[in-house]
mmCIF file of C-alpha atoms in Angstrom:
data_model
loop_
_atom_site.group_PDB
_atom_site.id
_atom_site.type_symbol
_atom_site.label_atom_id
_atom_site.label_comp_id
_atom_site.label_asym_id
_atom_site.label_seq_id
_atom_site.Cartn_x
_atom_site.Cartn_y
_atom_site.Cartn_z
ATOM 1 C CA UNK A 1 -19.781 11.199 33.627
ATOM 2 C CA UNK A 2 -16.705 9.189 32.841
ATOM 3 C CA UNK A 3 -14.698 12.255 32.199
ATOM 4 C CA UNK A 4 -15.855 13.521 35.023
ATOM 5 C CA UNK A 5 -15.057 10.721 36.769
ATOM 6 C CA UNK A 6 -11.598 10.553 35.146
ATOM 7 C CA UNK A 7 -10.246 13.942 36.168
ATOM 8 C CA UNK A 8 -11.004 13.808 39.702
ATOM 9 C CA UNK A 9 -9.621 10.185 40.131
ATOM 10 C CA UNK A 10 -6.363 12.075 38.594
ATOM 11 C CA UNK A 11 -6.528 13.707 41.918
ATOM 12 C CA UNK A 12 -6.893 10.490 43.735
ATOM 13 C CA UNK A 13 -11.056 10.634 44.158
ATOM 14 C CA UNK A 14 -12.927 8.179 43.731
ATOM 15 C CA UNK A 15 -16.221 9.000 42.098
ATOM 16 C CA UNK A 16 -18.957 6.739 40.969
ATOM 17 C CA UNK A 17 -19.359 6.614 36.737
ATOM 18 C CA UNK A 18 -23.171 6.960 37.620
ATOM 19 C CA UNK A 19 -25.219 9.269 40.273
ATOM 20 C CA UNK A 20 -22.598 12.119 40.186
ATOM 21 C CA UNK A 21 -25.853 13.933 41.285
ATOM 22 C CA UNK A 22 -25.557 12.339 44.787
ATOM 23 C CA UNK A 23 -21.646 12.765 45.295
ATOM 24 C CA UNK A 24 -20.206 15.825 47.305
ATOM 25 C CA UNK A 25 -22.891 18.550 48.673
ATOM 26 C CA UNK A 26 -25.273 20.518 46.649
ATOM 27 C CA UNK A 27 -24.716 24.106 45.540
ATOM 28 C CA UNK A 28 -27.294 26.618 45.643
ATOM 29 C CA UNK A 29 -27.517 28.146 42.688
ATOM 30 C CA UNK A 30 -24.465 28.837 39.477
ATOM 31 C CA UNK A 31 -23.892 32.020 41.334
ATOM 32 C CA UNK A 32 -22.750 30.488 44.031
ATOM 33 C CA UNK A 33 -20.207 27.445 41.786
ATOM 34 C CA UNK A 34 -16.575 27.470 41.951
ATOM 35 C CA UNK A 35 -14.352 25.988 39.020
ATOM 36 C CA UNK A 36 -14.368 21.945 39.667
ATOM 37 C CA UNK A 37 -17.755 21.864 40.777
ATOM 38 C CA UNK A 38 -20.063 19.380 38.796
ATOM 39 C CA UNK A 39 -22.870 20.548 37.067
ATOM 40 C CA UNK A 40 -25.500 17.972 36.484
ATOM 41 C CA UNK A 41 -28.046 18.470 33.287
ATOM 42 C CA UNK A 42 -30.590 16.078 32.433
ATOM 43 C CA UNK A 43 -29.198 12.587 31.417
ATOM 44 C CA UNK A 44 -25.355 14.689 31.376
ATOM 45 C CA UNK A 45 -22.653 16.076 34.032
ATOM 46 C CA UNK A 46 -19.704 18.936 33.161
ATOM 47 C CA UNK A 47 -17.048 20.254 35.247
ATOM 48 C CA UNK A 48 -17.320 24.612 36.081
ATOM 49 C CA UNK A 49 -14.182 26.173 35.058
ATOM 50 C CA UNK A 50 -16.088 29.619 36.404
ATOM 51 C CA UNK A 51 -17.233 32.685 34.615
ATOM 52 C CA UNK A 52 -20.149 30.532 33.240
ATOM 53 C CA UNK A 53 -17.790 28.191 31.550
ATOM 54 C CA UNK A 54 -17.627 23.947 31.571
ATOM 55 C CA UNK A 55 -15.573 21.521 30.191
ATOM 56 C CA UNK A 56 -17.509 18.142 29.401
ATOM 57 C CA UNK A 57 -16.962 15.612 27.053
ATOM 58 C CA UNK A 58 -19.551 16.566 24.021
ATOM 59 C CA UNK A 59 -20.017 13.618 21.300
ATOM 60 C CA UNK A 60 -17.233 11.100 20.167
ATOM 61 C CA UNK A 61 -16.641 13.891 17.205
ATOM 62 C CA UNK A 62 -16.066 16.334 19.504
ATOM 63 C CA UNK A 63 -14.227 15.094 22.057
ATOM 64 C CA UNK A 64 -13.557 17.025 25.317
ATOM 65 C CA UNK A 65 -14.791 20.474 24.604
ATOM 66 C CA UNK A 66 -15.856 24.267 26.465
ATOM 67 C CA UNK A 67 -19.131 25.410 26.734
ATOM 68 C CA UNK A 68 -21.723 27.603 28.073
ATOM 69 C CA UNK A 69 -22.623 26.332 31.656
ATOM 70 C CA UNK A 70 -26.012 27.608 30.708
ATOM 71 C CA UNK A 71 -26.735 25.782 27.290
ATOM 72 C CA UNK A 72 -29.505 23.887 28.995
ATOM 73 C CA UNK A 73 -31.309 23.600 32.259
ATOM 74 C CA UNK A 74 -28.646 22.642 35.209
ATOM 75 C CA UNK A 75 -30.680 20.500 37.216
ATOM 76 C CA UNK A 76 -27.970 20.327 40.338
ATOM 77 C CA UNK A 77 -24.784 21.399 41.104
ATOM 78 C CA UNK A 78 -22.094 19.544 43.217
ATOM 79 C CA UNK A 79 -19.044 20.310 45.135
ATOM 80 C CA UNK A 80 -16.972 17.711 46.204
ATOM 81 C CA UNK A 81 -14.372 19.792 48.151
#
Protein backbone atom coordinates (compact mmCIF):
# COMPACT_ATOMS: atom_id res chain seq x y z
CA UNK A 1 0.00 0.00 0.00
CA UNK A 2 2.68 2.56 0.61
CA UNK A 3 4.01 2.20 -2.84
CA UNK A 4 0.92 2.45 -3.99
CA UNK A 5 0.33 5.25 -2.17
CA UNK A 6 3.69 6.78 -3.20
CA UNK A 7 3.26 6.77 -6.96
CA UNK A 8 0.01 8.33 -7.17
CA UNK A 9 0.91 11.15 -4.63
CA UNK A 10 3.83 11.66 -7.41
CA UNK A 11 0.89 12.71 -9.39
CA UNK A 12 -0.40 14.95 -6.72
CA UNK A 13 -3.21 12.27 -5.15
CA UNK A 14 -3.68 11.84 -2.10
CA UNK A 15 -4.41 8.28 -1.12
CA UNK A 16 -4.85 6.77 2.25
CA UNK A 17 -1.69 4.13 3.31
CA UNK A 18 -4.69 1.86 4.47
CA UNK A 19 -8.29 0.94 2.81
CA UNK A 20 -7.01 1.41 -0.82
CA UNK A 21 -10.02 -1.01 -1.24
CA UNK A 22 -12.46 1.91 -0.59
CA UNK A 23 -10.61 4.70 -2.73
CA UNK A 24 -11.73 5.46 -6.42
CA UNK A 25 -14.73 3.18 -7.94
CA UNK A 26 -14.75 -0.50 -8.30
CA UNK A 27 -13.96 -2.36 -11.51
CA UNK A 28 -15.85 -5.20 -12.66
CA UNK A 29 -13.80 -7.73 -13.37
CA UNK A 30 -9.52 -7.78 -14.70
CA UNK A 31 -11.04 -7.76 -18.10
CA UNK A 32 -12.34 -4.74 -17.73
CA UNK A 33 -8.69 -2.91 -15.70
CA UNK A 34 -6.69 -0.34 -17.31
CA UNK A 35 -2.86 0.17 -16.40
CA UNK A 36 -2.91 2.35 -12.93
CA UNK A 37 -5.78 0.70 -11.62
CA UNK A 38 -5.26 -0.91 -8.07
CA UNK A 39 -5.67 -4.35 -7.60
CA UNK A 40 -6.45 -5.33 -4.08
CA UNK A 41 -5.46 -9.13 -2.85
CA UNK A 42 -5.99 -10.29 0.51
CA UNK A 43 -3.95 -8.35 3.19
CA UNK A 44 -1.90 -6.68 -0.30
CA UNK A 45 -2.59 -3.93 -3.17
CA UNK A 46 -0.50 -3.69 -6.80
CA UNK A 47 -0.75 -1.26 -9.48
CA UNK A 48 -2.10 -2.93 -13.38
CA UNK A 49 0.39 -2.06 -15.91
CA UNK A 50 -2.22 -4.14 -18.40
CA UNK A 51 -1.83 -7.33 -20.30
CA UNK A 52 -2.19 -9.15 -16.90
CA UNK A 53 0.83 -7.45 -15.52
CA UNK A 54 1.41 -5.42 -11.83
CA UNK A 55 4.01 -3.71 -10.31
CA UNK A 56 3.90 -3.98 -6.34
CA UNK A 57 6.39 -3.81 -3.91
CA UNK A 58 7.18 -7.75 -3.09
CA UNK A 59 9.43 -8.30 0.22
CA UNK A 60 12.27 -5.91 1.47
CA UNK A 61 14.66 -8.45 -0.71
CA UNK A 62 12.87 -7.84 -3.54
CA UNK A 63 12.06 -4.56 -3.70
CA UNK A 64 9.62 -3.10 -6.29
CA UNK A 65 9.06 -5.90 -8.69
CA UNK A 66 6.49 -7.27 -11.94
CA UNK A 67 4.21 -9.88 -11.60
CA UNK A 68 1.36 -11.87 -12.68
CA UNK A 69 -1.89 -9.87 -11.83
CA UNK A 70 -3.28 -13.31 -11.34
CA UNK A 71 -0.76 -14.95 -8.79
CA UNK A 72 -3.53 -15.02 -6.24
CA UNK A 73 -7.16 -14.26 -5.82
CA UNK A 74 -7.84 -10.31 -6.65
CA UNK A 75 -10.39 -9.60 -4.25
CA UNK A 76 -11.27 -5.88 -5.82
CA UNK A 77 -10.13 -3.73 -8.27
CA UNK A 78 -10.01 0.16 -8.16
CA UNK A 79 -9.84 3.00 -10.49
CA UNK A 80 -9.17 6.20 -9.27
CA UNK A 81 -9.44 8.17 -12.58
Amino acid sequence: SGFVMSVYAHFGVKLPRTGQRNSGYAVGSLADARPGDILCYSGHVALYMGNNQIVHAATPEQGIVIGNASYTTIIGIRRIF
